[in-house]
Coordinates of C-alpha atoms in Angstrom, one line a residue:
M1 CA 0.0 0.0 -0.1
V2 CA 2.9 2.4 1.0
G3 CA 4.7 1.8 -2.3
N4 CA 1.8 2.1 -4.0
S5 CA 1.2 5.6 -3.3
A6 CA 4.7 6.7 -3.6
L7 CA 4.5 5.5 -7.1
A8 CA 1.7 7.0 -7.9
L9 CA 2.7 10.3 -6.6
V10 CA 6.0 9.9 -8.7
A11 CA 4.0 9.2 -12.1
A12 CA 2.0 12.3 -11.6
L13 CA 5.3 14.6 -11.0
A14 CA 6.6 13.3 -14.3
L15 CA 3.5 14.5 -15.8
S16 CA 4.2 17.8 -14.5
E17 CA 5.8 20.7 -16.2
A18 CA 6.0 22.6 -13.3
T19 CA 9.1 22.9 -11.1
W20 CA 9.3 20.9 -8.0
F21 CA 11.0 20.0 -5.3
P22 CA 10.4 17.5 -1.9
K23 CA 10.1 19.3 1.2
A24 CA 13.7 19.8 2.8
P25 CA 14.7 18.2 5.7
S26 CA 13.2 19.7 9.3
K27 CA 16.4 20.5 10.3
G28 CA 17.8 24.0 9.2
W29 CA 19.7 23.9 6.2
N30 CA 20.6 26.5 3.6
P31 CA 20.9 26.1 -0.3
I32 CA 24.2 26.1 -1.5
S33 CA 25.5 26.3 -5.1
G34 CA 27.0 23.1 -7.5
S35 CA 30.1 24.4 -7.0
S36 CA 30.3 23.3 -3.2
L37 CA 31.8 20.4 -2.1
C38 CA 28.9 19.1 -0.6
K39 CA 26.6 17.1 -2.3
C40 CA 23.2 18.4 -4.1
A41 CA 20.3 18.6 -1.7
P42 CA 16.8 20.1 -2.7
G43 CA 16.4 23.5 -2.8
D44 CA 19.9 24.0 -4.2
H45 CA 20.7 25.0 -7.9
C46 CA 22.5 22.1 -8.7
W47 CA 19.6 19.8 -7.5
P48 CA 18.0 18.4 -10.8
S49 CA 15.3 19.9 -12.4
Q50 CA 11.6 18.2 -12.8
R51 CA 12.4 17.7 -15.9
Q52 CA 15.3 16.2 -15.8
W53 CA 13.7 13.8 -13.2
A54 CA 10.9 12.9 -15.4
S55 CA 13.6 12.2 -17.8
L56 CA 15.2 9.6 -15.4
N57 CA 12.0 7.8 -15.0
R58 CA 12.0 7.5 -18.4
T59 CA 14.7 5.9 -18.8
V60 CA 14.2 3.3 -15.7
N61 CA 10.7 2.0 -17.1
G62 CA 8.8 4.1 -14.8
N63 CA 10.3 2.9 -11.5
L64 CA 11.4 6.2 -9.9
L65 CA 9.6 6.5 -6.7
A66 CA 9.2 9.8 -4.6
G67 CA 10.8 9.4 -0.7
V68 CA 7.8 9.8 1.5
P69 CA 8.1 8.0 5.2
V70 CA 6.9 4.8 6.0
A71 CA 3.8 5.6 8.6
E72 CA 3.1 8.7 7.1
S73 CA -0.9 7.6 7.0
C74 CA -0.4 8.0 10.9
Y75 CA 0.1 11.7 10.7
P76 CA -2.5 14.7 9.6
G77 CA -2.6 15.7 6.5
N78 CA -3.6 14.2 3.3
A79 CA -1.8 11.2 3.7
Y80 CA -3.8 10.4 6.7
N81 CA -5.7 7.2 7.0
K82 CA -6.5 5.2 9.9
A83 CA -6.6 1.8 8.1
Q84 CA -3.6 2.0 6.6
C85 CA -2.0 3.2 9.8
A86 CA -3.2 0.1 12.1
F87 CA -1.8 -1.9 9.4
I88 CA 1.5 0.2 9.3
D89 CA 1.7 -0.2 13.0
Q90 CA 0.6 -4.2 13.3
N91 CA 3.1 -5.0 10.8
W92 CA 6.2 -2.6 11.7
S93 CA 8.2 -5.4 13.6
N94 CA 8.2 -7.5 10.6
A95 CA 11.6 -7.4 8.8
T96 CA 9.8 -9.0 5.4
F97 CA 7.0 -5.5 5.4
Q98 CA 10.4 -3.2 6.3
A99 CA 11.7 -5.1 3.1
N100 CA 8.8 -4.3 1.0
Q101 CA 8.9 -0.2 1.8
P102 CA 11.1 1.8 -0.4
N103 CA 12.0 3.4 2.7
G104 CA 11.6 0.9 5.0
L105 CA 14.6 0.0 7.2
S106 CA 14.6 -3.1 10.2
Y107 CA 16.9 -0.8 12.5
P108 CA 16.2 2.8 11.8
I109 CA 19.1 5.0 13.2
E110 CA 16.6 8.0 13.5
N111 CA 12.9 7.3 13.3
S112 CA 11.7 10.6 12.4
C113 CA 8.2 9.5 11.6
P114 CA 7.4 6.5 14.5
P115 CA 4.1 4.7 13.7
V116 CA 1.2 5.5 16.0
N117 CA -1.3 2.4 17.4
V118 CA -4.3 4.3 16.0
T119 CA -5.9 0.9 17.1
A120 CA -5.9 2.1 21.1
G121 CA -6.7 5.1 20.3
Q122 CA -3.3 6.1 20.8
K123 CA -3.1 10.2 18.8
A124 CA 0.0 11.4 16.5
T125 CA 2.8 13.1 18.6
G126 CA 5.0 15.5 16.8
K127 CA 6.0 15.8 13.2
C128 CA 6.2 12.7 10.5
T129 CA 9.1 14.0 8.1
L130 CA 11.4 12.2 5.6
G131 CA 14.1 12.9 8.2
D132 CA 17.4 10.8 6.9
N133 CA 15.8 9.2 4.8
S134 CA 16.0 8.6 1.0
V135 CA 14.2 11.8 -1.4
Y136 CA 14.0 9.8 -4.2
I137 CA 14.3 5.7 -4.9
V138 CA 14.7 3.6 -7.8
R139 CA 13.3 0.2 -8.1
A140 CA 16.2 -1.3 -10.2
T141 CA 14.6 -4.5 -12.1
C142 CA 17.7 -4.8 -14.4
P143 CA 21.4 -4.0 -14.2
E144 CA 21.3 -1.4 -16.7
D145 CA 18.8 0.9 -14.3
V146 CA 21.6 0.5 -11.6
Q147 CA 24.3 2.1 -14.4
H148 CA 21.7 4.9 -15.2
V149 CA 21.3 5.9 -11.2
V150 CA 24.7 5.6 -10.8
Q151 CA 25.4 8.2 -13.7
F152 CA 22.8 10.5 -12.5
A153 CA 24.0 10.6 -9.4
K154 CA 27.2 11.6 -10.3
E155 CA 26.7 14.2 -13.4
H156 CA 24.4 16.1 -10.3
K157 CA 26.6 15.4 -7.0
I158 CA 23.8 13.7 -5.5
R159 CA 24.3 11.6 -2.7
L160 CA 23.5 7.5 -3.7
V161 CA 22.4 5.2 -1.3
V162 CA 22.4 1.6 -2.3
K163 CA 19.8 -0.6 -0.6
D164 CA 18.1 -4.0 -1.0
T165 CA 16.3 -5.2 2.4
G166 CA 17.6 -2.3 4.4
H167 CA 18.7 -5.3 7.2
D168 CA 21.2 -2.7 8.7
L169 CA 22.5 -1.8 11.9
L170 CA 24.8 1.0 10.9
G171 CA 22.7 3.4 8.9
R172 CA 24.4 2.4 5.8
S173 CA 20.7 1.4 3.9
N174 CA 19.7 5.1 4.3
G175 CA 21.1 9.1 3.7
A176 CA 19.3 12.5 4.0
N177 CA 18.8 14.3 0.5
S178 CA 19.7 10.9 -1.0
L179 CA 18.8 9.1 -4.2
E180 CA 18.7 5.4 -3.3
I181 CA 19.1 2.5 -5.9
W182 CA 16.6 -0.1 -4.3
I183 CA 17.7 -4.0 -5.5
R184 CA 15.1 -5.7 -3.9
Y185 CA 13.5 -6.0 -7.3
L186 CA 16.5 -7.0 -9.5
R187 CA 15.9 -10.0 -9.7
T188 CA 17.5 -11.7 -13.2
G189 CA 17.5 -15.5 -11.4
V190 CA 19.7 -17.8 -9.4
E191 CA 21.2 -20.8 -11.6
F192 CA 22.6 -24.1 -9.7
H193 CA 26.0 -25.3 -11.4
Q194 CA 26.8 -29.3 -10.1
S195 CA 30.1 -28.7 -11.0
Y196 CA 31.5 -25.8 -11.1
N197 CA 35.3 -25.8 -12.1
S198 CA 37.7 -23.1 -11.5
N199 CA 41.1 -22.9 -10.5
R200 CA 39.9 -22.1 -6.8
W201 CA 36.8 -24.2 -6.7
S202 CA 35.8 -27.6 -7.8
G203 CA 32.7 -28.2 -6.4
S204 CA 28.7 -26.7 -6.7
A205 CA 27.9 -23.5 -7.1
F206 CA 25.1 -21.0 -7.2
T207 CA 25.0 -17.9 -9.5
I208 CA 22.5 -15.2 -7.9
G209 CA 21.2 -12.2 -10.1
G210 CA 19.9 -10.0 -7.7
G211 CA 18.1 -9.0 -4.7
Y212 CA 17.5 -12.5 -3.4
T213 CA 17.3 -12.9 0.3
W214 CA 18.7 -16.2 2.0
A215 CA 14.9 -17.2 2.6
D216 CA 14.8 -17.8 -1.5
L217 CA 17.8 -19.6 -1.8
Y218 CA 17.9 -21.8 1.2
P219 CA 15.1 -24.3 -0.5
L220 CA 16.8 -24.7 -3.7
A221 CA 19.9 -25.3 -1.6
K222 CA 17.7 -28.2 -0.2
Q223 CA 16.3 -28.9 -3.5
H224 CA 19.8 -29.9 -4.8
N225 CA 20.7 -31.5 -1.5
V226 CA 23.9 -28.5 -0.8
V227 CA 24.8 -26.4 2.0
V228 CA 25.4 -23.1 1.1
V229 CA 26.6 -20.5 3.8
G230 CA 23.6 -18.1 4.6
G231 CA 22.7 -15.5 7.4
G232 CA 20.8 -17.2 9.9
T233 CA 18.3 -14.6 9.6
P234 CA 16.7 -15.7 6.6
S235 CA 15.3 -12.0 5.7
V236 CA 18.6 -11.0 4.7
S237 CA 20.0 -10.0 1.1
C238 CA 22.7 -12.7 -0.6
L239 CA 24.6 -9.8 -1.9
G240 CA 24.2 -7.1 -0.1
G241 CA 26.2 -5.8 3.4
W242 CA 26.1 -9.1 4.6
M243 CA 28.3 -10.7 2.2
Q244 CA 30.1 -7.6 1.5
G245 CA 30.9 -6.8 5.5
G246 CA 32.0 -10.7 5.6
G247 CA 28.8 -12.3 6.8
H248 CA 28.8 -15.2 9.4
G249 CA 25.7 -17.6 9.4
P250 CA 25.4 -21.3 10.8
A251 CA 28.0 -22.9 8.6
S252 CA 30.5 -20.7 8.5
R253 CA 33.0 -22.3 11.0
E254 CA 32.1 -25.4 8.3
F255 CA 32.4 -24.0 5.3
G256 CA 33.6 -20.3 5.6
L257 CA 32.5 -16.8 6.1
G258 CA 30.1 -15.7 3.7
A259 CA 32.8 -13.3 2.1
D260 CA 35.1 -16.2 1.3
Q261 CA 31.9 -18.2 -0.4
V262 CA 32.1 -15.7 -3.3
L263 CA 33.6 -17.0 -6.9
E264 CA 33.2 -13.7 -9.0
A265 CA 30.8 -10.8 -8.6
K266 CA 29.2 -8.8 -11.6
V267 CA 29.6 -5.1 -10.2
V268 CA 28.5 -1.7 -11.4
T269 CA 31.2 0.8 -10.5
A270 CA 31.5 4.6 -10.0
D271 CA 32.3 5.1 -13.9
A272 CA 29.0 3.5 -14.5
R273 CA 30.2 0.1 -16.1
L274 CA 29.1 -3.3 -15.3
I275 CA 32.1 -5.2 -14.8
T276 CA 33.1 -9.2 -13.7
A277 CA 35.5 -9.1 -10.8
S278 CA 37.1 -12.8 -10.5
P279 CA 40.6 -14.2 -10.2
H280 CA 41.3 -13.6 -13.5
E281 CA 40.1 -9.9 -14.1
N282 CA 39.5 -6.5 -11.9
Q283 CA 41.1 -8.8 -8.9
D284 CA 41.5 -5.7 -6.9
I285 CA 37.6 -5.2 -6.5
L286 CA 36.9 -9.0 -6.0
F287 CA 39.2 -8.5 -2.5
A288 CA 37.3 -5.8 -2.0
V289 CA 34.0 -6.9 -2.5
R290 CA 34.9 -9.8 -0.1
G291 CA 34.6 -8.5 2.7
G292 CA 36.0 -5.0 3.1
G293 CA 32.5 -3.4 3.1
P294 CA 29.5 -2.4 1.4
A295 CA 28.6 0.2 -0.8
A296 CA 32.0 1.8 -1.3
Y297 CA 33.6 0.6 -4.7
G298 CA 30.1 -0.4 -6.7
V299 CA 27.1 -2.0 -6.8
V300 CA 27.2 -5.8 -6.4
V301 CA 24.7 -6.9 -8.7
E302 CA 25.1 -10.6 -9.0
T303 CA 27.7 -13.3 -7.7
T304 CA 28.6 -16.8 -7.7
I305 CA 28.5 -18.5 -4.6
K306 CA 29.9 -22.2 -3.3
A307 CA 27.8 -24.8 -2.6
H308 CA 28.8 -27.9 -0.4
P309 CA 27.9 -31.6 0.3
M310 CA 24.8 -32.3 2.9
V311 CA 26.2 -32.7 6.9
S312 CA 24.3 -33.8 9.8
V313 CA 24.2 -32.0 12.5
Q314 CA 24.6 -32.7 16.5
V315 CA 23.1 -30.0 18.7
Q316 CA 23.4 -28.9 22.2
H317 CA 20.9 -26.6 24.1
L318 CA 22.7 -25.0 27.2
A319 CA 20.2 -23.3 30.0
I320 CA 21.3 -21.7 33.4
A321 CA 19.9 -19.4 35.4
P322 CA 20.6 -17.8 39.1
L323 CA 18.3 -19.8 42.2
T324 CA 18.9 -16.2 44.0
N325 CA 18.8 -12.8 43.5
D326 CA 22.5 -12.9 43.4
T327 CA 23.9 -13.1 40.0
N328 CA 27.7 -13.8 41.0
P329 CA 27.0 -17.4 40.2
L330 CA 25.9 -16.6 37.2
L331 CA 28.5 -13.7 35.6
D332 CA 31.1 -16.2 37.1
V333 CA 30.0 -19.3 34.6
V334 CA 29.7 -16.8 32.1
A335 CA 33.3 -16.1 32.5
V336 CA 33.8 -19.9 32.5
L337 CA 32.1 -20.2 29.4
Y338 CA 34.0 -17.3 27.7
H339 CA 37.5 -18.8 28.9
D340 CA 36.5 -22.2 27.3
F341 CA 34.7 -21.3 23.9
P342 CA 38.6 -21.6 22.2
D343 CA 38.5 -25.0 23.2
L344 CA 34.9 -26.0 22.3
N345 CA 35.3 -24.1 18.5
D346 CA 39.1 -26.4 17.8
A347 CA 36.7 -29.6 19.2
G348 CA 34.1 -28.7 16.5
Y349 CA 31.2 -26.3 18.5
A350 CA 29.5 -23.4 16.6
G351 CA 26.9 -21.4 17.5
Y352 CA 24.8 -18.6 18.9
G353 CA 23.9 -17.6 22.8
S354 CA 22.9 -14.8 24.8
W355 CA 22.7 -14.1 28.0
S356 CA 21.9 -11.1 30.9
I357 CA 21.5 -10.2 34.0
N358 CA 17.8 -8.7 33.8
Q359 CA 15.9 -8.1 30.2
P360 CA 11.9 -7.3 30.3
A361 CA 11.2 -10.8 28.5
P362 CA 12.2 -14.3 29.7
L363 CA 15.7 -16.0 28.1
F364 CA 13.9 -19.3 29.0
A365 CA 10.7 -20.4 31.2
S366 CA 10.3 -17.9 33.6
F367 CA 14.0 -16.5 33.8
T368 CA 14.8 -13.2 33.2
S369 CA 18.1 -13.5 33.9
G370 CA 20.0 -16.5 32.9
Y371 CA 22.2 -17.8 30.3
V372 CA 21.3 -20.1 26.9
H373 CA 23.1 -21.2 23.6
G374 CA 22.2 -23.7 20.9
F375 CA 25.8 -24.7 20.0
Y376 CA 26.0 -27.5 17.3
M377 CA 28.9 -29.9 15.8
M378 CA 28.5 -31.1 12.1
N379 CA 29.1 -34.7 10.8
R380 CA 29.8 -35.6 14.0
T381 CA 28.4 -38.7 16.4
H382 CA 25.9 -37.6 19.8
A383 CA 28.7 -39.4 21.5
E384 CA 31.5 -37.2 20.2
A385 CA 29.4 -33.8 20.7
E386 CA 28.7 -34.7 24.5
T387 CA 32.6 -35.9 25.2
A388 CA 33.9 -32.9 23.4
F389 CA 31.9 -30.8 26.2
E390 CA 32.4 -33.2 29.4
P391 CA 35.4 -30.9 30.7
T392 CA 33.5 -27.5 30.4
L393 CA 30.4 -28.9 31.7
G394 CA 31.9 -30.1 34.6
K395 CA 33.2 -26.4 35.9
L396 CA 29.2 -25.6 35.5
Q397 CA 27.8 -28.8 37.5
A398 CA 29.6 -28.0 40.7
L399 CA 27.2 -25.3 41.0
N400 CA 24.0 -26.9 40.1
G401 CA 21.3 -26.9 42.2
T402 CA 22.5 -24.5 44.8
Q403 CA 23.2 -21.4 43.3
L404 CA 22.4 -22.3 39.8
F405 CA 20.1 -24.4 37.6
V406 CA 21.7 -26.0 34.8
S407 CA 20.0 -27.8 32.0
V408 CA 22.1 -29.1 29.2
S409 CA 20.1 -31.7 26.1
Y410 CA 21.4 -32.9 22.7
V411 CA 19.2 -33.4 19.7
D412 CA 20.5 -35.2 16.7
Y413 CA 19.4 -34.2 12.9
P414 CA 20.3 -36.1 9.4
D415 CA 20.4 -33.5 7.6
Y416 CA 21.7 -29.5 7.4
W417 CA 17.9 -28.2 6.7
S418 CA 16.2 -29.9 9.0
F419 CA 18.6 -28.4 11.6
Y420 CA 18.4 -24.9 10.1
N421 CA 14.8 -25.1 10.0
T422 CA 14.0 -26.4 13.2
E423 CA 16.7 -24.8 15.1
S424 CA 17.7 -21.3 13.3
G425 CA 15.6 -20.0 11.0
V426 CA 13.5 -17.5 12.9
E427 CA 12.7 -13.7 11.9
P428 CA 13.4 -11.9 15.0
A429 CA 11.0 -8.3 15.6
V430 CA 12.5 -5.7 13.9
G431 CA 11.8 -1.4 13.6
V432 CA 13.6 -0.4 16.9
S433 CA 16.4 1.4 17.4
A434 CA 19.2 0.6 20.1
A435 CA 22.8 1.1 20.9
L436 CA 25.4 -1.9 20.6
G437 CA 29.1 -2.5 20.5
S438 CA 30.7 -5.9 19.9
R439 CA 34.7 -7.7 20.1
L440 CA 36.5 -10.3 18.3
F441 CA 38.0 -12.5 20.9
D442 CA 40.8 -14.5 20.4
R443 CA 42.6 -17.5 22.4
D444 CA 44.5 -15.1 24.3
S445 CA 42.1 -12.8 25.0
V446 CA 40.1 -14.8 27.0
Q447 CA 42.6 -17.6 28.5
R448 CA 45.3 -14.8 29.0
N449 CA 44.0 -13.2 32.3
P450 CA 41.0 -15.0 34.0
A451 CA 40.6 -12.2 36.2
G452 CA 40.7 -9.7 33.5
L453 CA 37.9 -11.6 31.9
R454 CA 35.5 -11.8 34.5
H455 CA 36.2 -8.0 35.7
M456 CA 34.6 -7.2 32.0
I457 CA 31.9 -10.0 32.5
G458 CA 30.8 -7.3 34.9
V459 CA 31.0 -4.3 32.8
I460 CA 28.8 -5.7 30.0
A461 CA 26.3 -7.2 32.3
G462 CA 25.6 -3.5 33.2
A463 CA 22.9 -2.6 36.2
P464 CA 19.4 -4.5 36.3
E465 CA 17.5 -1.1 35.4
E466 CA 19.6 -1.1 32.1
Y467 CA 18.3 -4.3 30.6
T468 CA 21.7 -5.0 28.7
S469 CA 21.8 -7.9 26.8
N470 CA 25.0 -9.8 25.5
N471 CA 24.7 -11.8 23.0
F472 CA 27.7 -14.3 21.3
E473 CA 28.3 -15.5 18.0
L474 CA 30.7 -19.0 18.3
V475 CA 31.0 -18.8 14.4
S476 CA 34.7 -18.8 13.8
G477 CA 37.4 -21.1 13.7
G478 CA 37.6 -24.4 11.4
Q479 CA 37.6 -22.9 7.5
V480 CA 37.7 -19.4 8.6
F481 CA 41.0 -19.9 10.2
K482 CA 42.3 -21.9 7.1
D483 CA 40.8 -19.2 4.2
A484 CA 43.7 -16.7 6.0
T485 CA 45.7 -18.2 2.7
D486 CA 42.9 -16.7 0.1
R487 CA 44.8 -13.7 -1.1
F488 CA 41.3 -12.6 -2.8
S489 CA 39.8 -11.9 0.8
G490 CA 39.3 -8.3 2.0
V491 CA 37.9 -9.7 5.5
L492 CA 39.4 -8.2 8.6
P493 CA 42.2 -10.4 9.0
A494 CA 41.4 -10.8 13.1
W495 CA 38.5 -13.5 11.6
R496 CA 41.6 -15.4 10.9
K497 CA 42.1 -15.8 14.0
A498 CA 39.3 -15.2 16.4
H499 CA 36.9 -17.8 17.9
F500 CA 33.8 -15.4 18.6
N501 CA 32.1 -12.6 18.3
S502 CA 30.5 -10.7 21.6
I503 CA 28.1 -8.1 21.3
V504 CA 26.7 -5.8 23.9
A505 CA 23.3 -3.7 23.7
R506 CA 20.9 -1.6 25.2
G507 CA 18.0 0.2 24.1
W508 CA 15.6 3.0 25.3
A509 CA 11.9 3.6 25.7
S510 CA 10.2 4.9 22.6
G511 CA 9.7 9.1 23.0
S512 CA 13.3 9.0 24.8
T513 CA 14.8 12.3 25.2
E514 CA 17.9 13.3 22.8
A515 CA 19.5 13.2 26.4
V516 CA 19.2 9.8 27.5
M517 CA 19.7 8.5 23.9
T518 CA 23.6 10.2 23.6
A519 CA 23.7 8.5 27.7
V520 CA 22.9 5.4 26.3
H521 CA 25.7 5.1 23.1
N522 CA 28.1 6.7 25.4
D523 CA 28.0 3.8 27.8
I524 CA 28.4 1.4 24.9
T525 CA 30.7 3.0 23.3
Y526 CA 33.0 4.5 26.3
N527 CA 32.1 2.1 29.1
K528 CA 31.2 -1.7 27.3
A529 CA 32.5 -1.8 24.3
A530 CA 35.9 -0.4 25.9
A531 CA 36.0 -2.8 28.7
M532 CA 35.9 -5.5 25.7
E533 CA 38.7 -3.6 23.7
A534 CA 40.8 -3.5 26.8
Q535 CA 40.4 -7.2 26.9
A536 CA 40.7 -8.1 23.8
P537 CA 43.3 -5.5 22.5
G538 CA 44.1 -5.7 18.6
T539 CA 41.4 -7.9 17.5
G540 CA 38.5 -5.7 15.6
V541 CA 35.0 -6.1 15.7
Y542 CA 32.6 -7.9 12.9
M543 CA 31.5 -4.8 11.3
N544 CA 28.5 -5.9 10.3
E545 CA 27.1 -5.5 14.0
A546 CA 29.5 -3.0 15.6
D547 CA 29.2 0.3 17.4
R548 CA 28.3 2.7 14.3
L549 CA 29.9 5.6 16.4
D550 CA 33.3 3.9 16.9
P551 CA 35.8 6.3 17.3
K552 CA 38.4 4.0 15.8
W553 CA 36.3 2.4 13.4
E554 CA 38.8 2.6 10.2
T555 CA 41.2 0.0 12.6
N556 CA 38.5 -1.9 14.3
F557 CA 36.3 -2.7 11.3
Y558 CA 39.2 -3.0 8.7
G559 CA 42.4 -3.4 10.4
T560 CA 45.4 -3.7 8.7
N561 CA 43.5 -3.9 5.3
Y562 CA 42.6 -0.5 5.5
P563 CA 45.1 1.0 3.4
K564 CA 44.5 -1.7 0.7
L565 CA 41.0 -0.9 0.1
R566 CA 41.6 2.7 0.7
A567 CA 43.6 3.1 -2.5
I568 CA 41.1 0.4 -4.1
K569 CA 38.3 3.0 -3.3
E570 CA 40.2 5.9 -4.6
L571 CA 41.3 4.4 -7.7
H572 CA 37.7 3.4 -8.9
D573 CA 35.8 5.8 -7.3
P574 CA 38.0 9.0 -6.5
T575 CA 35.2 11.8 -7.1
G576 CA 33.3 9.7 -4.1
V577 CA 30.2 8.6 -6.0
F578 CA 29.5 6.0 -3.6
Y579 CA 29.2 6.8 0.1
C580 CA 28.1 5.3 3.8
P581 CA 28.7 5.6 7.3
T582 CA 31.9 4.2 8.8
C583 CA 32.1 2.8 4.9
V584 CA 36.3 2.6 3.0
G585 CA 36.9 6.7 2.3
S586 CA 34.2 7.7 4.6
D587 CA 36.6 9.4 6.2
M588 CA 37.1 12.1 3.8
W589 CA 33.7 13.1 4.3
K590 CA 31.3 14.9 7.0
E591 CA 27.5 14.6 7.3
N592 CA 26.4 18.1 9.1
D593 CA 23.6 18.6 11.5
D594 CA 21.9 19.6 9.0
G595 CA 21.7 16.3 6.8
R596 CA 24.3 17.9 4.6
L597 CA 27.2 15.5 3.1
C598 CA 30.0 17.5 2.7
R599 CA 33.4 16.9 1.6
L600 CA 36.8 17.3 4.0

């Protein structure tokens, strides 16, 4: 419904001969001349005329959309529609709903037009503005559309945004005063190769043409009895920021990171050329898009990825909760588990989990404080899974029944897709804002100084009233370590020695003041994430699940690869056609308080 109203609006504008400008952002802004070092914005002399926008619309077959806030129908004005507002509010936390909106975002940084629960009688407060969302969106349906938009943005000095599903935590899928390339509907097909013969791979493969999600690809992989390395959340795009930022999933330990799966890619570059990046041509672009960050070197419109033989999976479920109001025993065992993660990983375990000393919803059963994980081994026996965990379980059982409740169980799955569809593949709620920080941990960082590790656990646990959530991802080791020799990998080098990623997050109540949100962000950046960095110096973070305000993002996100990636960026995009926050080359730009993007 929202997309149709936007399409109708831009169609009407295309027929008009009058000059038209979208409303400027509500923040204070001033028109500038075309000779400025800033990107052009509505109202500037360099902003395209209505005729030029209409021409672009014809070039992309009528797929130019005027950007509107997703929840615009909840606010007084011509767009107000109570029924549509109720529908939007009911679906706001649904990832697929957000992905289907031209300006939809799973995790908005600044929600300048929140939904309203009109069903419960809630009234809209404040104004609904476009905020940091795109002014225009092109719903690309073919690589040529992408080429046209890149050329248009380059010629008119417009900030360019690339978005597929909008499943992003760092504000890289939107931008004030921008023109968005929306590749969700660029779908030219998926092809399975039973045998993909090259110098680097002789197994099976898939060629993915456009904005497909893992929900689209996984059934095809199951049909062909193969495993692909994809996201744990099926609504994530196959070739967007997940892959280009490294990409981990349930099969990563066994088969490598998402970026390591890419055999070749087709990319629209800053000069609007469609190129093939492979080990034989445009090798620097291949290196960059295989883990060197998204939306900096070009728009990836097709990839060919590895497919792997089927595996069986043995799963272990562990749940721990304190039996008294004292949470220190819980934090003690979290420290024990973090200490043992490298050993478990080396033994073949991988998996995901979370812990908290207090959160609004129960972690399991009725416990709002505790620890849970789902770990698994592939192509091992049930007995091997139990034996590998025995040393750690012995440490936990010492407190079982006295200070802690400890439950452990095992489930065997005959194939990967039975495991994935039962244990993973769940869509989490989206549409919320939060602050988070993360860190990759190698063996030394959790086993060198146990007292320091326990102190860090206490810091990132936070106070009960903070409702701090901690998540961990034991997704490295195995093939991820072996792929350290891949000379075409742009992945953060720390992945090649880190066993797991730990994430700490805090949210805030809807309608919180700027001061409250800033305080939460500062706590995450300068207290909790800083404590993790102090315990694991010199590693880094997984850029797709990181603190967007990290003051050392160049080092933490990219490590020693940054100079090389920056050189590739400058070679292929010297004028900065592509930009997103914390992406390679973004240190050459500044986003002003009024939303303007200006060259430093």
